[in-house]
mmCIF file of C-alpha atoms in Angstrom:
data_model
loop_
_atom_site.group_PDB
_atom_site.id
_atom_site.type_symbol
_atom_site.label_atom_id
_atom_site.label_comp_id
_atom_site.label_asym_id
_atom_site.label_seq_id
_atom_site.Cartn_x
_atom_site.Cartn_y
_atom_site.Cartn_z
ATOM 1 C CA MET A 1 0.000 0.000 0.000
ATOM 2 C CA VAL A 2 2.797 2.451 0.901
ATOM 3 C CA GLY A 3 4.642 1.508 -2.310
ATOM 4 C CA CYS A 4 1.567 2.339 -4.416
ATOM 5 C CA LYS A 5 1.300 5.762 -2.777
ATOM 6 C CA LYS A 6 4.944 6.506 -3.556
ATOM 7 C CA ILE A 7 4.516 5.431 -7.166
ATOM 8 C CA LEU A 8 1.353 7.511 -7.461
ATOM 9 C CA CYS A 9 3.120 10.555 -6.001
ATOM 10 C CA TYR A 10 6.034 10.170 -8.415
ATOM 11 C CA LEU A 11 3.648 9.712 -11.321
ATOM 12 C CA LEU A 12 1.720 12.873 -10.391
ATOM 13 C CA LEU A 13 4.977 14.778 -10.015
ATOM 14 C CA LEU A 14 6.112 13.688 -13.478
ATOM 15 C CA ILE A 15 2.755 14.636 -14.999
ATOM 16 C CA CYS A 16 2.984 18.070 -13.382
ATOM 17 C CA LEU A 17 6.556 18.604 -14.548
ATOM 18 C CA PHE A 18 5.921 17.648 -18.153
ATOM 19 C CA GLY A 19 2.341 18.891 -18.337
ATOM 20 C CA CYS A 20 3.252 22.388 -17.201
ATOM 21 C CA ARG A 21 6.105 22.728 -19.630
ATOM 22 C CA ARG A 22 5.854 26.041 -21.469
ATOM 23 C CA GLU A 23 7.996 28.099 -23.721
ATOM 24 C CA ARG A 24 10.541 30.115 -21.820
ATOM 25 C CA PRO A 25 12.581 33.128 -22.852
ATOM 26 C CA GLY A 26 15.588 32.054 -24.857
ATOM 27 C CA LYS A 27 13.913 28.830 -26.008
ATOM 28 C CA GLU A 28 11.515 28.020 -28.810
ATOM 29 C CA GLY A 29 12.256 31.305 -30.578
ATOM 30 C CA ILE A 30 11.318 33.504 -27.607
ATOM 31 C CA LEU A 31 13.694 36.422 -27.113
ATOM 32 C CA SER A 32 15.370 36.635 -23.715
ATOM 33 C CA VAL A 33 14.393 39.522 -21.448
ATOM 34 C CA ASN A 34 17.684 41.266 -22.211
ATOM 35 C CA ASP A 35 17.262 40.936 -25.986
ATOM 36 C CA MET A 36 13.577 41.845 -25.893
ATOM 37 C CA LYS A 37 14.368 44.897 -23.778
ATOM 38 C CA LYS A 38 16.869 46.136 -26.366
ATOM 39 C CA VAL A 39 14.486 45.572 -29.275
ATOM 40 C CA MET A 40 11.624 47.301 -27.487
ATOM 41 C CA TRP A 41 13.862 50.229 -26.533
ATOM 42 C CA ASP A 42 14.852 50.721 -30.158
ATOM 43 C CA MET A 43 11.217 50.420 -31.243
ATOM 44 C CA VAL A 44 10.225 53.122 -28.756
ATOM 45 C CA GLN A 45 12.994 55.304 -30.153
ATOM 46 C CA ALA A 46 11.795 54.664 -33.718
ATOM 47 C CA ASP A 47 8.229 55.446 -32.701
ATOM 48 C CA GLU A 48 9.287 58.698 -31.047
ATOM 49 C CA PHE A 49 11.306 59.684 -34.120
ATOM 50 C CA ALA A 50 8.355 58.985 -36.375
ATOM 51 C CA GLY A 51 5.997 60.916 -34.115
ATOM 52 C CA SER A 52 8.338 63.880 -33.811
ATOM 53 C CA PHE A 53 9.805 64.244 -37.285
ATOM 54 C CA VAL A 54 7.951 62.128 -39.822
ATOM 55 C CA LYS A 55 4.566 63.378 -38.639
ATOM 56 C CA LYS A 56 5.588 66.962 -39.446
ATOM 57 C CA ASP A 57 6.381 66.071 -43.065
ATOM 58 C CA SER A 58 3.083 66.139 -44.946
ATOM 59 C CA VAL A 59 4.564 64.158 -47.848
ATOM 60 C CA LEU A 60 5.344 61.091 -45.744
ATOM 61 C CA ASP A 61 2.799 58.543 -44.538
ATOM 62 C CA LEU A 62 3.302 58.144 -40.778
ATOM 63 C CA THR A 63 2.191 54.496 -40.619
ATOM 64 C CA LYS A 64 4.327 53.467 -43.584
ATOM 65 C CA GLU A 65 7.399 55.273 -42.288
ATOM 66 C CA THR A 66 6.937 53.869 -38.786
ATOM 67 C CA ASN A 67 6.730 50.345 -40.200
ATOM 68 C CA LEU A 68 9.915 50.959 -42.201
ATOM 69 C CA LEU A 69 11.659 52.098 -39.029
ATOM 70 C CA TYR A 70 10.431 48.990 -37.209
ATOM 71 C CA GLN A 71 11.837 46.807 -40.004
ATOM 72 C CA LYS A 72 15.195 48.547 -39.579
ATOM 73 C CA VAL A 73 15.075 47.788 -35.844
ATOM 74 C CA PHE A 74 14.349 44.124 -36.576
ATOM 75 C CA ALA A 75 17.239 44.012 -39.058
ATOM 76 C CA LEU A 76 19.552 45.672 -36.535
ATOM 77 C CA HIS A 77 18.749 42.966 -33.985
ATOM 78 C CA LYS A 78 18.783 40.190 -36.594
ATOM 79 C CA ILE A 79 15.191 39.086 -35.976
ATOM 80 C CA ASP A 80 11.991 39.216 -37.974
ATOM 81 C CA SER A 81 8.619 40.627 -36.998
ATOM 82 C CA ALA A 82 7.203 37.133 -36.442
ATOM 83 C CA ARG A 83 9.809 36.364 -33.778
ATOM 84 C CA PHE A 84 9.276 39.729 -32.124
ATOM 85 C CA PHE A 85 5.501 39.335 -31.964
ATOM 86 C CA LYS A 86 5.784 35.720 -30.792
ATOM 87 C CA SER A 87 8.041 36.921 -27.985
ATOM 88 C CA PHE A 88 5.819 39.888 -27.199
ATOM 89 C CA TYR A 89 2.765 37.623 -27.039
ATOM 90 C CA TYR A 90 4.651 35.252 -24.730
ATOM 91 C CA TYR A 91 5.511 38.056 -22.332
ATOM 92 C CA LYS A 92 1.954 39.416 -22.381
ATOM 93 C CA GLN A 93 0.641 35.937 -21.500
ATOM 94 C CA ASN A 94 3.126 35.512 -18.639
ATOM 95 C CA PRO A 95 2.669 38.396 -16.194
ATOM 96 C CA GLY A 96 5.709 37.513 -14.073
ATOM 97 C CA HIS A 97 8.057 37.619 -17.054
ATOM 98 C CA TYR A 98 6.256 40.663 -18.488
ATOM 99 C CA LYS A 99 6.840 42.562 -15.238
ATOM 100 C CA VAL A 100 10.538 41.684 -15.316
ATOM 101 C CA LEU A 101 10.706 42.885 -18.938
ATOM 102 C CA MET A 102 8.906 46.152 -18.201
ATOM 103 C CA ASP A 103 11.012 46.809 -15.088
ATOM 104 C CA SER A 104 14.152 46.159 -17.119
ATOM 105 C CA LEU A 105 12.961 48.472 -19.898
ATOM 106 C CA PHE A 106 12.114 51.172 -17.341
ATOM 107 C CA ALA A 107 15.575 50.874 -15.761
ATOM 108 C CA LEU A 108 17.184 51.146 -19.209
ATOM 109 C CA SER A 109 15.183 54.279 -19.988
ATOM 110 C CA ASN A 110 16.262 55.844 -16.684
ATOM 111 C CA ARG A 111 19.928 55.041 -17.380
ATOM 112 C CA GLU A 112 19.679 56.488 -20.877
ATOM 113 C CA ARG A 113 18.009 59.650 -19.588
ATOM 114 C CA GLU A 114 20.678 60.113 -16.903
ATOM 115 C CA ASN A 115 23.481 59.502 -19.399
ATOM 116 C CA ARG A 116 22.068 62.075 -21.804
ATOM 117 C CA PHE A 117 21.629 64.580 -19.012
ATOM 118 C CA TYR A 118 25.219 64.286 -17.844
ATOM 119 C CA ILE A 119 26.634 64.245 -21.366
ATOM 120 C CA ASN A 120 24.666 67.389 -22.237
ATOM 121 C CA LYS A 121 25.820 69.144 -19.057
ATOM 122 C CA GLY A 122 29.468 68.361 -19.815
ATOM 123 C CA VAL A 123 30.027 66.381 -16.617
ATOM 124 C CA GLN A 124 29.963 62.917 -18.095
ATOM 125 C CA THR A 125 32.874 61.749 -15.919
ATOM 126 C CA MET A 126 31.332 63.235 -12.765
ATOM 127 C CA LYS A 127 28.136 61.159 -12.941
ATOM 128 C CA PRO A 128 27.254 59.725 -9.527
ATOM 129 C CA GLN A 129 26.707 55.994 -9.227
#
């Protein structure tokens, strides 16, 4: 009787381990948090550029130009839009990983803002840590 309970427990454990197997960042074509953060940062930059400069040019189509900028970002990071959107969908479906990604992206934006501030003020080497 005790042997059957042990076998049943091991069987349930194995079912849980293999049944709960999901895609994880870095596997199955999902970008790691670090890579996804960099791609998203560049996409935000492209979006801001399009909104600030392309929008003012009445000859250019904002949507078309934004999509061209996004394609350049994908080429820069050596990915395609399908991989990006698969990764983005993964993160949106996994709140724990999505929070880590967003926190990482927020930290990157803060570092970039601080770096630009100190570079513009001419005290790049005096930046506090």
